[in-house]
Amino acid sequence: MAPAKKFAMLMMFFALVNTPINAYSTEKDFVRCESTVKKWAASSLDAEVKEDRHTLRDLLFFLHIPRTGGRTYFHCFLKKLYTSHLECPRSYDKLRFDPSKPNCRLMVTHDDYSMVSKLPKERTSVVTILRNPVDRVFSAYEFSVEVAARFLVHPNLTSATKMTGRIRIKNNEVSTLDIWPWKYLVPWMREDLFARRDARKHGEFSAIGESNDSYDMEDIVMPLSEFINDPVAHEIIHNGATLQVAGLTNNSYSPESHEVRHCVRKYQALGEYVLEVAKKRLDNMLYVGLTEDHRESGTMFGNVVGLQVISQLQPLSSNMEQAEKNKSDMSSSFQNHQPDSNYLLNSTNDQKAAENVGTTNENMTVGKLMEAYETCISNLRKAQSRRRSMSLKKISPVNFSKEARLQVPDVVLQQMVSLNNLDVELYKYAQGIFAQQRKRLMQKSVEAERQVSTFSSSYGINLWTVLSLGITVFLLLVLLFFFVNARRRILKVKV
Ligand SMILES: *[C@@H]1O[C@H](CO)[C@@H](O)[C@H](O)[C@H]1NC(C)=O
Ligand SMILES: *[C@@H]1O[C@H](CO)[C@@H](O)[C@H](O)[C@H]1NC(C)=O
Ligand SMILES: *[C@@H]1O[C@H](CO)[C@@H](O)[C@H](O)[C@H]1NC(C)=O
Ligand SMILES: *[C@@H]1O[C@H](CO)[C@@H](O)[C@H](O)[C@H]1NC(C)=O
Ligand SMILES: *[C@@H]1O[C@H](CO)[C@@H](O)[C@H](O)[C@H]1NC(C)=O
Ligand SMILES: *[C@@H]1O[C@H](CO)[C@@H](O)[C@H](O)[C@H]1NC(C)=O
Ligand SMILES: *[C@@H]1O[C@H](CO)[C@@H](O)[C@H](O)[C@H]1NC(C)=O
């Protein structure tokens, strides 16, 4: 036999012997993984849908999924309802975790659902907001770049990194760089931006200015298609909403979660178990909002969550007044822990513009809350877009916008959808929950109206009944308007 032929036969022999072994060990690994994931899913689904899930319990946990617009809810609703005395000490990293304030009422963080294990579960209501996954990925990319670009004022990466460290220590603040997932995404993008700038200086890009697509300008910023395929994005961004609601992010408190996540990433089929857990969790939440329907989501938040918070806190308010007068030094120590607010450099000023100074919870009504929300949200948006355009100037001509997104090739969009298959499913599910919430609220206002009309027919109409009738009819019309609109949009948009 010719040596080549002999070699080929030898290879074939090994292949024959090896394949079953490999297949066997792969299968064993799959079986092990499947059992791990199943066990986790079974233990996570302890309770069925809870009867009283629409009633606010003592503690409100806002599970803030990054880039869903949760920040406006925090600043424009929750900050107006809860004084800082009532906020639980937050944890942006594990070292800071401090469950020491047993009577706090509000917890807002980017931590995942595993945080619930640290809270009094039976006394906790959870709320969250979901967003179309493709938009969420776009936004995560843009925001990582935006924050990282602010560092380009520095001559080099070393100086940028050093300076931030100094600022952080000096101000003792929680900055974006302390908050998961930005603490990974921003430094990653920052390093990348500096590397590309250096390469430009050394003339390493030959075709500068050729591309017209802001999401694909590799001489300045990591292109979107590269970003979504990077292992970091796989670890942190894709299916991020599902993993966060399931308690399986890479920031999880639950020790077993890391193996479960690893298995789910390795074997896509196991994602179904995670999705089921996430759906059940949404079912049990007090409120689920949608970023896309932000006006209706806001109205609903006010009428479902806001209303209950107000009636829950009213009995507390005289107590709180006392505490305020007592000037407990606790409060001042929390001023430094505003979540999300210290997005580094000048953000604190913007924040103050958005918040009303000296808001109290006293005599708060849903009407007043909504009014305050509208003003606050518009200020916050202005501040955000100012900061964003200042930051994007540093990487001009890159300019992220809705129009620029239209230039992104279909292949990339399709990839974003398939990389986020669980989130796509969860988002659809959340849309269903949202529609139910809308129905419930409409029913409630119809009932209220019926009560009012019975009342007025038996006692005669007075000013009060006319007024409340007017209000319920108005609320009904508003909801109807949203309902019709949402239907139209659902028909139009299909991701
Ligand atoms: C980075 O910039 C600082 C400040 O201009 C300079 O002192 C330092 O030598 C630079 N470092 C490198 C590695 O170029
Ligand atoms: C570049 O973008 C602008 C607007 O964004 C568009 O009008 C123009 O046709 C584009 N040019 C090319 C070569 O694609
Ligand atoms: C989370 O992901 C980041 C980025 O990939 C990585 O650096 C970090 O080690 C991960 N943490 C855990 C606990 O896996
Ligand atoms: C406020 O202080 C007074 C005495 O200084 C104390 O009796 C009261 O319990 C305190 N109230 C609260 C709510 O802390
Ligand atoms: C911070 O704000 C001041 C004025 O409010 C402005 O002059 C300065 O340029 C800002 N700095 C940065 C880094 O945005
Ligand atoms: C709240 O309402 C009560 C009774 O209506 C009133 O006495 C009190 O002054 C009001 N407080 C504020 C801050 O408006
Ligand atoms: C970026 O685009 C927006 C609108 O899409 C525009 O208002 C803004 O001026 C642009 N910024 C830069 C730096 O080109």
Coordinates of C-alpha atoms and ligand atoms in Angstrom, one line a residue:
M1 CA 0.0 0.0 0.0
A2 CA 1.1 3.5 -0.8
P3 CA 1.9 5.4 2.4
A4 CA -0.7 8.0 1.5
K5 CA -3.4 5.4 1.2
K6 CA -2.2 3.7 4.4
F7 CA -2.4 7.1 6.2
A8 CA -5.9 7.7 4.9
M9 CA -7.0 4.3 6.1
L10 CA -5.5 4.9 9.5
M11 CA -7.3 8.2 9.7
M12 CA -10.6 6.5 8.7
F13 CA -10.0 3.9 11.4
F14 CA -9.5 6.6 14.0
A15 CA -12.5 8.5 12.8
L16 CA -14.6 5.4 13.1
V17 CA -13.4 4.7 16.6
N18 CA -13.5 8.3 17.7
T19 CA -16.9 9.4 16.4
P20 CA -19.0 7.3 18.7
I21 CA -16.9 8.3 21.7
N22 CA -17.2 12.0 20.8
A23 CA -20.9 11.6 20.2
Y24 CA -21.2 9.7 23.4
S25 CA -19.5 12.3 25.5
T26 CA -21.3 15.1 23.8
E27 CA -24.6 13.4 24.5
K28 CA -23.6 12.8 28.1
D29 CA -22.8 16.5 28.4
F30 CA -26.1 17.4 26.9
V31 CA -27.9 15.1 29.3
R32 CA -26.1 16.6 32.2
C33 CA -26.9 20.1 31.1
E34 CA -30.5 19.2 30.4
S35 CA -30.9 17.8 33.9
T36 CA -29.2 20.9 35.4
V37 CA -31.5 23.2 33.6
K38 CA -34.6 21.2 34.3
K39 CA -33.8 21.1 38.0
W40 CA -33.3 24.8 38.1
A41 CA -36.6 25.4 36.2
A42 CA -38.5 23.2 38.5
S43 CA -37.2 24.9 41.6
S44 CA -37.8 28.3 40.1
L45 CA -41.4 27.6 39.3
D46 CA -42.5 27.0 42.9
A47 CA -45.7 28.9 42.8
E48 CA -48.6 29.2 40.4
V49 CA -50.0 32.4 39.3
K50 CA -50.8 34.3 42.5
E51 CA -54.3 35.5 43.2
D52 CA -53.3 38.7 44.7
R53 CA -50.6 39.7 42.2
H54 CA -52.5 42.9 41.2
T55 CA -52.2 44.2 44.7
L56 CA -49.2 46.1 45.8
R57 CA -47.3 44.5 48.6
D58 CA -45.0 46.2 51.1
L59 CA -42.0 46.3 48.9
L60 CA -41.8 47.4 45.3
F61 CA -39.0 45.9 43.3
F62 CA -38.4 47.5 39.9
L63 CA -36.5 45.0 37.8
H64 CA -34.8 47.5 35.5
I65 CA -33.8 45.9 32.3
P66 CA -31.1 48.1 30.7
R67 CA -32.2 50.3 27.8
T68 CA -35.9 49.9 28.3
G69 CA -36.5 53.5 29.5
G70 CA -36.8 52.5 33.1
R71 CA -34.9 55.5 34.2
T72 CA -37.8 57.8 33.4
Y73 CA -40.0 55.7 35.6
F74 CA -37.6 55.9 38.4
H75 CA -37.1 59.7 38.2
C76 CA -40.5 60.8 37.1
F77 CA -42.7 58.4 39.0
L78 CA -41.0 56.6 41.8
K79 CA -39.0 59.5 43.0
K80 CA -42.2 61.5 43.3
L81 CA -43.9 58.8 45.2
Y82 CA -41.2 57.5 47.6
T83 CA -38.9 59.7 49.6
S84 CA -35.3 58.6 49.9
H85 CA -36.1 57.3 53.4
L86 CA -38.1 54.6 51.8
E87 CA -35.6 53.5 49.2
C88 CA -33.7 50.3 49.9
P89 CA -29.9 50.6 49.8
R90 CA -29.0 49.6 46.3
S91 CA -26.4 47.3 45.1
Y92 CA -24.6 48.0 41.9
D93 CA -22.0 45.4 42.6
K94 CA -22.0 42.6 45.0
L95 CA -19.6 44.2 47.5
R96 CA -22.1 46.9 48.1
F97 CA -25.0 44.7 48.8
D98 CA -26.6 45.6 52.1
P99 CA -29.9 44.2 53.1
S100 CA -29.8 46.3 56.3
K101 CA -32.8 48.5 55.9
P102 CA -35.6 46.1 56.7
N103 CA -38.4 48.5 56.3
C104 CA -37.6 50.0 53.0
R105 CA -40.3 50.1 50.4
L106 CA -38.6 50.6 47.0
M107 CA -35.8 48.8 45.3
V108 CA -34.7 49.8 41.8
T109 CA -31.7 48.1 40.2
H110 CA -30.3 46.5 37.1
D111 CA -29.8 43.3 39.1
D112 CA -31.6 40.3 37.9
Y113 CA -34.5 38.4 39.4
S114 CA -32.2 36.5 41.7
M115 CA -32.3 39.6 43.8
V116 CA -35.7 38.5 45.0
S117 CA -34.0 35.8 47.0
K118 CA -32.5 38.6 49.1
L119 CA -35.9 40.2 49.7
P120 CA -38.9 39.2 51.7
K121 CA -40.5 37.3 48.9
E122 CA -44.0 37.2 50.2
R123 CA -44.1 40.9 50.8
T124 CA -42.5 41.9 47.4
S125 CA -44.3 43.1 44.2
V126 CA -42.2 43.1 41.1
V127 CA -42.6 45.4 38.1
T128 CA -40.6 45.7 34.8
I129 CA -40.6 47.1 31.3
L130 CA -39.8 45.2 28.2
R131 CA -38.7 46.4 24.8
N132 CA -38.5 45.1 21.3
P133 CA -35.3 43.1 21.4
V134 CA -33.8 44.6 18.2
D135 CA -34.3 48.1 19.5
R136 CA -32.8 47.1 22.8
V137 CA -29.7 45.8 21.2
F138 CA -29.4 48.9 19.0
S139 CA -29.7 51.0 22.1
A140 CA -27.2 49.0 24.1
Y141 CA -24.7 49.4 21.3
E142 CA -25.3 53.1 20.9
F143 CA -25.2 53.8 24.6
S144 CA -22.0 51.9 25.1
V145 CA -20.4 53.9 22.4
E146 CA -21.9 57.2 23.6
V147 CA -20.6 56.8 27.1
A148 CA -17.2 55.5 25.9
A149 CA -16.8 58.4 23.5
R150 CA -16.9 60.9 26.4
F151 CA -13.5 59.7 27.3
L152 CA -12.0 60.7 24.0
V153 CA -11.2 64.1 25.4
H154 CA -8.2 62.4 26.9
P155 CA -5.0 62.0 24.9
N156 CA -4.7 58.3 25.4
L157 CA -6.4 55.3 27.1
T158 CA -4.1 55.3 30.1
S159 CA -4.8 58.9 30.9
A160 CA -8.6 58.3 30.4
T161 CA -8.6 55.3 32.8
K162 CA -6.6 57.0 35.4
M163 CA -8.7 60.1 35.4
T164 CA -11.9 58.3 35.8
G165 CA -10.5 56.4 38.8
R166 CA -9.6 59.7 40.4
I167 CA -13.0 61.3 39.8
R168 CA -14.8 58.2 41.2
I169 CA -12.7 58.2 44.4
K170 CA -13.1 61.9 44.9
N171 CA -16.8 62.1 44.5
N172 CA -17.6 58.7 46.1
E173 CA -20.3 58.4 43.4
V174 CA -21.9 55.5 41.7
S175 CA -21.1 56.0 38.1
T176 CA -22.1 54.2 34.9
L177 CA -18.9 52.3 35.2
D178 CA -20.0 50.7 38.5
I179 CA -23.3 49.5 37.2
W180 CA -23.8 46.2 35.5
P181 CA -23.8 45.7 32.5
W182 CA -22.1 49.1 31.7
K183 CA -19.1 48.2 33.9
Y184 CA -18.2 45.7 31.2
L185 CA -19.6 47.3 28.1
V186 CA -18.2 50.8 28.5
P187 CA -14.6 49.9 29.2
W188 CA -14.7 47.4 26.3
M189 CA -15.9 50.1 23.9
R190 CA -13.6 52.7 25.4
E191 CA -10.6 50.6 24.7
D192 CA -11.8 49.9 21.2
L193 CA -12.4 53.6 20.4
F194 CA -8.9 54.5 21.5
A195 CA -7.4 51.7 19.5
R196 CA -9.2 52.9 16.4
R197 CA -8.2 56.5 17.0
D198 CA -4.6 55.5 17.3
A199 CA -4.8 53.4 14.2
R200 CA -6.2 56.4 12.3
K201 CA -3.3 58.5 13.5
H202 CA -0.9 56.0 12.2
G203 CA -2.7 55.9 8.9
E204 CA -3.8 52.3 9.1
F205 CA -7.2 52.8 7.5
S206 CA -7.0 53.4 3.8
A207 CA -10.5 54.2 3.0
I208 CA -11.5 56.8 5.4
G209 CA -14.9 58.4 4.9
E210 CA -16.0 55.9 2.4
S211 CA -18.8 54.4 4.3
N212 CA -22.0 56.3 4.8
D213 CA -23.5 54.0 7.4
S214 CA -23.0 55.1 11.0
Y215 CA -23.3 51.5 12.1
D216 CA -20.5 50.4 9.9
M217 CA -17.6 52.9 10.2
E218 CA -14.8 50.7 11.2
D219 CA -12.2 53.5 11.1
I220 CA -13.9 55.2 14.1
V221 CA -16.2 52.8 15.9
M222 CA -16.6 49.0 16.2
P223 CA -19.3 48.2 13.6
L224 CA -22.6 47.0 14.8
S225 CA -22.2 43.6 13.1
E226 CA -18.9 43.1 14.8
F227 CA -20.4 44.1 18.1
I228 CA -23.3 41.7 18.1
N229 CA -21.0 38.8 17.2
D230 CA -18.4 39.4 19.9
P231 CA -18.3 37.0 22.9
V232 CA -19.0 39.9 25.2
A233 CA -22.3 40.6 23.5
H234 CA -23.2 37.0 23.7
E235 CA -22.4 37.0 27.4
I236 CA -24.2 40.1 28.3
I237 CA -26.6 41.5 25.7
H238 CA -28.3 38.8 23.7
N239 CA -31.5 37.4 25.2
G240 CA -30.6 39.7 28.1
A241 CA -34.2 40.5 29.0
T242 CA -35.2 36.8 29.3
L243 CA -32.0 36.0 31.3
Q244 CA -32.6 39.0 33.6
V245 CA -36.2 38.0 34.3
A246 CA -35.1 34.4 34.8
G247 CA -32.4 35.5 37.2
L248 CA -29.6 34.1 34.9
T249 CA -27.5 37.1 33.9
N250 CA -23.8 36.9 34.5
N251 CA -24.5 39.3 37.4
S252 CA -26.7 36.8 39.2
Y253 CA -26.7 36.2 42.9
S254 CA -27.7 32.6 42.6
P255 CA -24.7 30.4 42.5
E256 CA -26.2 27.7 40.4
S257 CA -27.3 30.2 37.8
H258 CA -23.8 30.3 36.1
E259 CA -23.9 26.7 35.2
V260 CA -27.5 27.0 34.0
R261 CA -26.6 30.0 31.8
H262 CA -23.6 28.2 30.4
C263 CA -25.7 25.2 29.5
V264 CA -28.4 27.3 27.9
R265 CA -25.9 29.1 25.7
K266 CA -24.3 25.8 24.7
Y267 CA -27.5 24.0 23.8
Q268 CA -30.1 26.3 22.3
A269 CA -32.9 23.9 22.8
L270 CA -32.7 24.3 26.6
G271 CA -33.7 27.9 26.1
E272 CA -37.3 26.8 26.2
Y273 CA -37.1 26.1 29.9
V274 CA -35.7 29.5 30.6
L275 CA -38.4 31.1 28.6
E276 CA -41.1 29.3 30.5
V277 CA -39.7 30.5 33.8
A278 CA -39.5 34.1 32.5
K279 CA -43.0 34.0 31.3
K280 CA -44.3 32.7 34.6
R281 CA -42.4 35.5 36.4
L282 CA -44.0 38.1 34.2
D283 CA -47.4 36.6 34.9
N284 CA -46.9 37.2 38.6
M285 CA -45.7 40.8 38.3
L286 CA -47.8 43.7 39.4
Y287 CA -47.2 45.6 36.2
V288 CA -45.4 45.0 32.9
G289 CA -44.7 48.0 30.7
L290 CA -43.6 48.3 27.1
T291 CA -41.0 50.8 26.0
E292 CA -42.7 51.2 22.6
D293 CA -46.0 52.1 24.2
H294 CA -44.5 54.6 26.5
R295 CA -47.4 56.9 26.9
E296 CA -49.9 54.3 27.6
S297 CA -47.4 52.4 29.7
G298 CA -47.0 55.6 31.8
T299 CA -50.7 56.1 32.1
M300 CA -51.2 52.5 33.2
F301 CA -48.3 52.7 35.6
G302 CA -49.8 55.8 37.3
N303 CA -53.3 54.2 37.5
V304 CA -52.1 50.7 38.6
V305 CA -48.9 51.2 40.6
G306 CA -49.1 54.9 41.4
L307 CA -52.6 54.7 42.8
Q308 CA -51.7 51.9 45.1
V309 CA -48.5 53.4 46.3
I310 CA -50.3 56.6 47.2
S311 CA -52.9 54.8 49.2
Q312 CA -50.3 52.6 50.8
L313 CA -48.1 55.5 51.8
Q314 CA -50.8 57.9 53.0
P315 CA -51.0 56.4 56.5
L316 CA -47.3 56.5 56.6
S317 CA -47.0 60.1 55.7
S318 CA -47.4 61.6 59.1
N319 CA -44.7 59.3 60.3
M320 CA -42.6 60.3 57.5
E321 CA -43.0 63.9 58.2
Q322 CA -41.7 63.2 61.7
A323 CA -38.7 61.4 60.3
E324 CA -38.1 64.3 57.9
K325 CA -38.0 66.6 60.8
N326 CA -35.7 64.4 62.7
K327 CA -33.3 64.9 59.8
S328 CA -32.0 61.4 60.0
D329 CA -28.5 61.2 58.7
M330 CA -29.5 58.0 56.9
S331 CA -31.0 60.1 54.1
S332 CA -27.9 62.0 53.4
S333 CA -25.8 58.9 52.9
F334 CA -28.2 57.8 50.2
Q335 CA -27.9 61.0 48.2
N336 CA -24.7 59.6 46.8
H337 CA -26.4 56.4 45.5
Q338 CA -28.7 57.7 42.9
P339 CA -28.9 54.9 40.4
D340 CA -28.2 55.7 36.8
S341 CA -28.1 59.4 37.6
N342 CA -24.4 59.8 37.6
Y343 CA -23.7 58.9 34.1
L344 CA -20.4 60.5 34.5
L345 CA -19.4 64.1 33.7
N346 CA -22.1 66.7 34.1
S347 CA -24.9 64.3 34.4
T348 CA -25.7 65.4 37.9
N349 CA -26.5 68.9 36.6
D350 CA -28.9 67.5 34.1
Q351 CA -30.5 65.4 36.8
K352 CA -31.3 68.4 38.9
A353 CA -33.0 70.0 35.9
A354 CA -35.3 67.0 35.7
E355 CA -36.3 66.6 39.3
N356 CA -38.6 69.0 41.1
V357 CA -36.9 70.2 44.1
G358 CA -38.7 69.5 47.4
T359 CA -41.4 67.1 46.2
T360 CA -43.3 65.5 48.9
N361 CA -45.7 62.6 48.8
E362 CA -48.2 64.5 50.8
N363 CA -51.6 65.0 49.1
M364 CA -50.3 63.3 46.0
T365 CA -53.0 62.1 43.6
V366 CA -52.8 60.2 40.4
G367 CA -53.7 63.3 38.5
K368 CA -50.9 65.3 40.1
L369 CA -48.5 62.4 39.6
M370 CA -49.2 62.3 35.8
E371 CA -48.8 66.0 35.5
A372 CA -45.5 65.9 37.3
Y373 CA -44.5 62.9 35.1
E374 CA -45.1 64.8 31.9
T375 CA -42.9 67.7 32.9
C376 CA -40.2 65.5 34.3
I377 CA -40.0 63.3 31.3
S378 CA -39.7 66.1 28.9
N379 CA -36.9 67.7 30.9
L380 CA -35.1 64.3 31.3
R381 CA -35.3 63.7 27.5
K382 CA -33.9 67.1 26.7
A383 CA -31.0 66.5 29.1
Q384 CA -30.4 63.1 27.6
S385 CA -30.4 64.2 24.0
R386 CA -28.1 67.2 24.8
R387 CA -25.6 64.8 26.4
R388 CA -25.9 62.4 23.6
S389 CA -25.2 64.9 20.9
M390 CA -22.3 66.3 22.8
S391 CA -20.8 62.9 23.0
L392 CA -21.4 61.9 19.4
K393 CA -19.6 65.0 18.2
K394 CA -16.4 63.4 19.5
I395 CA -16.9 60.5 17.0
S396 CA -18.3 62.5 14.1
P397 CA -19.3 61.7 11.3
V398 CA -20.8 58.7 13.2
N399 CA -24.3 59.8 14.2
F400 CA -26.8 57.3 15.5
S401 CA -30.4 58.1 14.7
K402 CA -33.6 56.4 13.6
E403 CA -32.9 57.4 10.0
A404 CA -29.4 56.0 10.2
R405 CA -30.7 52.7 11.5
L406 CA -32.6 52.3 8.3
Q407 CA -29.3 51.9 6.5
V408 CA -28.4 48.8 8.5
P409 CA -28.5 45.8 6.1
D410 CA -31.3 43.2 6.5
V411 CA -28.8 40.5 7.2
V412 CA -27.6 42.2 10.3
L413 CA -31.2 42.8 11.5
Q414 CA -32.0 39.2 10.9
Q415 CA -29.0 38.1 12.9
M416 CA -30.1 40.4 15.8
V417 CA -33.5 38.7 15.8
S418 CA -32.1 35.2 15.8
L419 CA -29.5 35.9 18.4
N420 CA -32.3 37.1 20.6
N421 CA -34.8 34.4 19.9
L422 CA -35.9 34.1 23.5
D423 CA -36.3 37.8 23.9
V424 CA -38.5 37.9 20.8
E425 CA -40.8 35.3 22.3
L426 CA -40.8 37.0 25.7
Y427 CA -41.6 40.3 24.2
K428 CA -44.6 38.8 22.3
Y429 CA -45.8 37.3 25.6
A430 CA -45.4 40.7 27.4
Q431 CA -47.5 42.3 24.7
G432 CA -50.3 39.8 25.6
I433 CA -50.0 40.7 29.3
F434 CA -50.0 44.4 28.4
A435 CA -53.3 43.9 26.5
Q436 CA -54.8 42.2 29.5
Q437 CA -53.7 45.0 31.8
R438 CA -55.4 47.4 29.5
K439 CA -58.6 45.4 29.5
R440 CA -58.6 45.2 33.3
L441 CA -58.1 48.9 33.7
M442 CA -60.9 49.7 31.2
Q443 CA -63.2 47.3 33.1
K444 CA -62.4 49.1 36.3
S445 CA -63.3 52.5 34.9
V446 CA -66.5 51.1 33.4
E447 CA -67.5 49.7 36.8
A448 CA -66.6 53.0 38.4
E449 CA -68.8 54.8 36.0
R450 CA -71.7 52.4 36.6
Q451 CA -71.4 52.9 40.3
V452 CA -71.5 56.6 39.8
S453 CA -74.6 56.6 37.6
T454 CA -76.5 54.3 40.0
F455 CA -75.5 56.7 42.7
S456 CA -76.6 59.8 40.8
S457 CA -80.0 58.3 39.7
S458 CA -80.9 57.5 43.3
Y459 CA -79.6 60.6 45.0
G460 CA -79.9 63.2 42.2
I461 CA -76.9 64.6 40.4
N462 CA -74.5 66.8 42.2
L463 CA -71.4 68.5 41.1
W464 CA -69.2 65.7 42.4
T465 CA -70.8 62.9 40.5
V466 CA -70.8 64.9 37.3
L467 CA -67.1 65.5 37.8
S468 CA -66.2 61.9 38.5
L469 CA -68.4 60.8 35.6
G470 CA -66.4 63.1 33.4
I471 CA -63.1 61.8 34.6
T472 CA -64.0 58.1 34.1
V473 CA -65.4 58.8 30.7
F474 CA -62.2 60.7 29.9
L475 CA -60.0 57.8 31.1
L476 CA -62.1 55.4 29.1
L477 CA -61.6 57.5 25.9
V478 CA -57.9 57.7 26.5
L479 CA -57.6 54.0 26.9
L480 CA -59.8 53.4 23.9
F481 CA -57.6 55.6 21.9
F482 CA -54.5 53.7 23.0
F483 CA -56.2 50.4 22.3
V484 CA -57.1 51.3 18.7
N485 CA -53.6 52.8 18.2
A486 CA -51.9 49.7 19.6
R487 CA -53.9 47.4 17.4
R488 CA -53.0 49.4 14.4
R489 CA -49.4 49.3 15.3
I490 CA -49.3 45.6 16.1
L491 CA -50.8 44.9 12.7
K492 CA -48.1 47.1 11.1
V493 CA -45.0 46.1 13.0
K494 CA -44.0 42.5 13.0
V495 CA -40.5 41.7 14.0
Ligands
LIG1 C1 -0.8 59.5 27.8 O1 -1.0 60.9 28.0 C2 -0.4 61.5 29.2 C3 -0.9 62.9 29.3 O2 -0.7 63.6 28.1 C4 1.1 61.4 29.0 O3 1.8 61.9 30.1 C5 1.5 59.9 28.9 O4 2.9 59.8 28.6 C6 0.7 59.2 27.7 N1 0.9 57.8 27.8 C7 1.2 57.1 26.7 C8 1.4 55.6 26.9 O5 1.3 57.6 25.6
LIG2 C1 -25.3 59.1 2.4 O1 -26.4 59.5 3.3 C2 -27.2 60.5 2.9 C3 -28.2 60.8 4.0 O2 -28.0 60.1 5.1 C4 -27.8 60.2 1.6 O3 -28.6 61.3 1.2 C5 -26.8 59.9 0.6 O4 -27.4 59.5 -0.6 C6 -25.9 58.7 1.1 N1 -24.8 58.5 0.1 C7 -24.4 57.3 -0.3 C8 -23.3 57.2 -1.2 O5 -25.0 56.3 0.1
LIG3 C1 -19.5 38.6 32.9 O1 -19.2 39.0 31.6 C2 -18.0 39.8 31.5 C3 -17.9 40.2 30.0 O2 -17.8 39.1 29.2 C4 -16.8 39.0 32.0 O3 -15.7 39.9 32.0 C5 -17.1 38.6 33.4 O4 -16.1 37.8 33.9 C6 -18.4 37.8 33.5 N1 -18.7 37.5 34.9 C7 -19.1 36.3 35.2 C8 -19.4 36.1 36.7 O5 -19.2 35.3 34.4
LIG4 C1 -38.3 61.6 65.9 O1 -37.6 62.0 67.0 C2 -38.4 61.9 68.2 C3 -37.5 62.4 69.4 O2 -36.4 63.1 69.0 C4 -38.8 60.5 68.4 O3 -39.6 60.4 69.6 C5 -39.6 60.0 67.2 O4 -39.9 58.6 67.4 C6 -38.8 60.2 66.0 N1 -39.7 59.9 64.9 C7 -39.3 59.1 63.8 C8 -40.3 58.8 62.8 O5 -38.1 58.8 63.7
LIG5 C1 -19.9 70.4 32.0 O1 -20.8 71.5 32.1 C2 -20.2 72.8 32.0 C3 -21.2 73.8 32.2 O2 -22.4 73.3 32.8 C4 -19.6 72.9 30.6 O3 -18.9 74.2 30.5 C5 -18.6 71.8 30.4 O4 -18.1 71.8 29.1 C6 -19.2 70.4 30.6 N1 -18.2 69.4 30.5 C7 -18.3 68.3 29.9 C8 -17.2 67.4 29.9 O5 -19.4 68.0 29.3
LIG6 C1 -52.7 68.3 52.4 O1 -54.1 68.2 52.6 C2 -54.5 68.6 53.9 C3 -56.0 68.4 54.1 O2 -56.7 68.6 52.9 C4 -54.1 70.1 54.2 O3 -54.5 70.4 55.5 C5 -52.6 70.2 54.0 O4 -52.2 71.5 54.2 C6 -52.2 69.7 52.6 N1 -50.7 69.7 52.5 C7 -50.1 70.2 51.5 C8 -48.6 70.1 51.6 O5 -50.7 70.7 50.6
LIG7 C1 -27.1 63.8 14.0 O1 -28.4 63.6 13.4 C2 -29.4 64.4 14.0 C3 -30.7 64.1 13.3 O2 -30.8 62.8 12.8 C4 -29.1 65.9 13.8 O3 -30.1 66.7 14.4 C5 -27.8 66.2 14.4 O4 -27.4 67.5 14.2 C6 -26.7 65.2 13.8 N1 -25.5 65.5 14.6 C7 -24.3 65.6 14.0 C8 -23.1 65.8 14.9 O5 -24.2 65.5 12.8

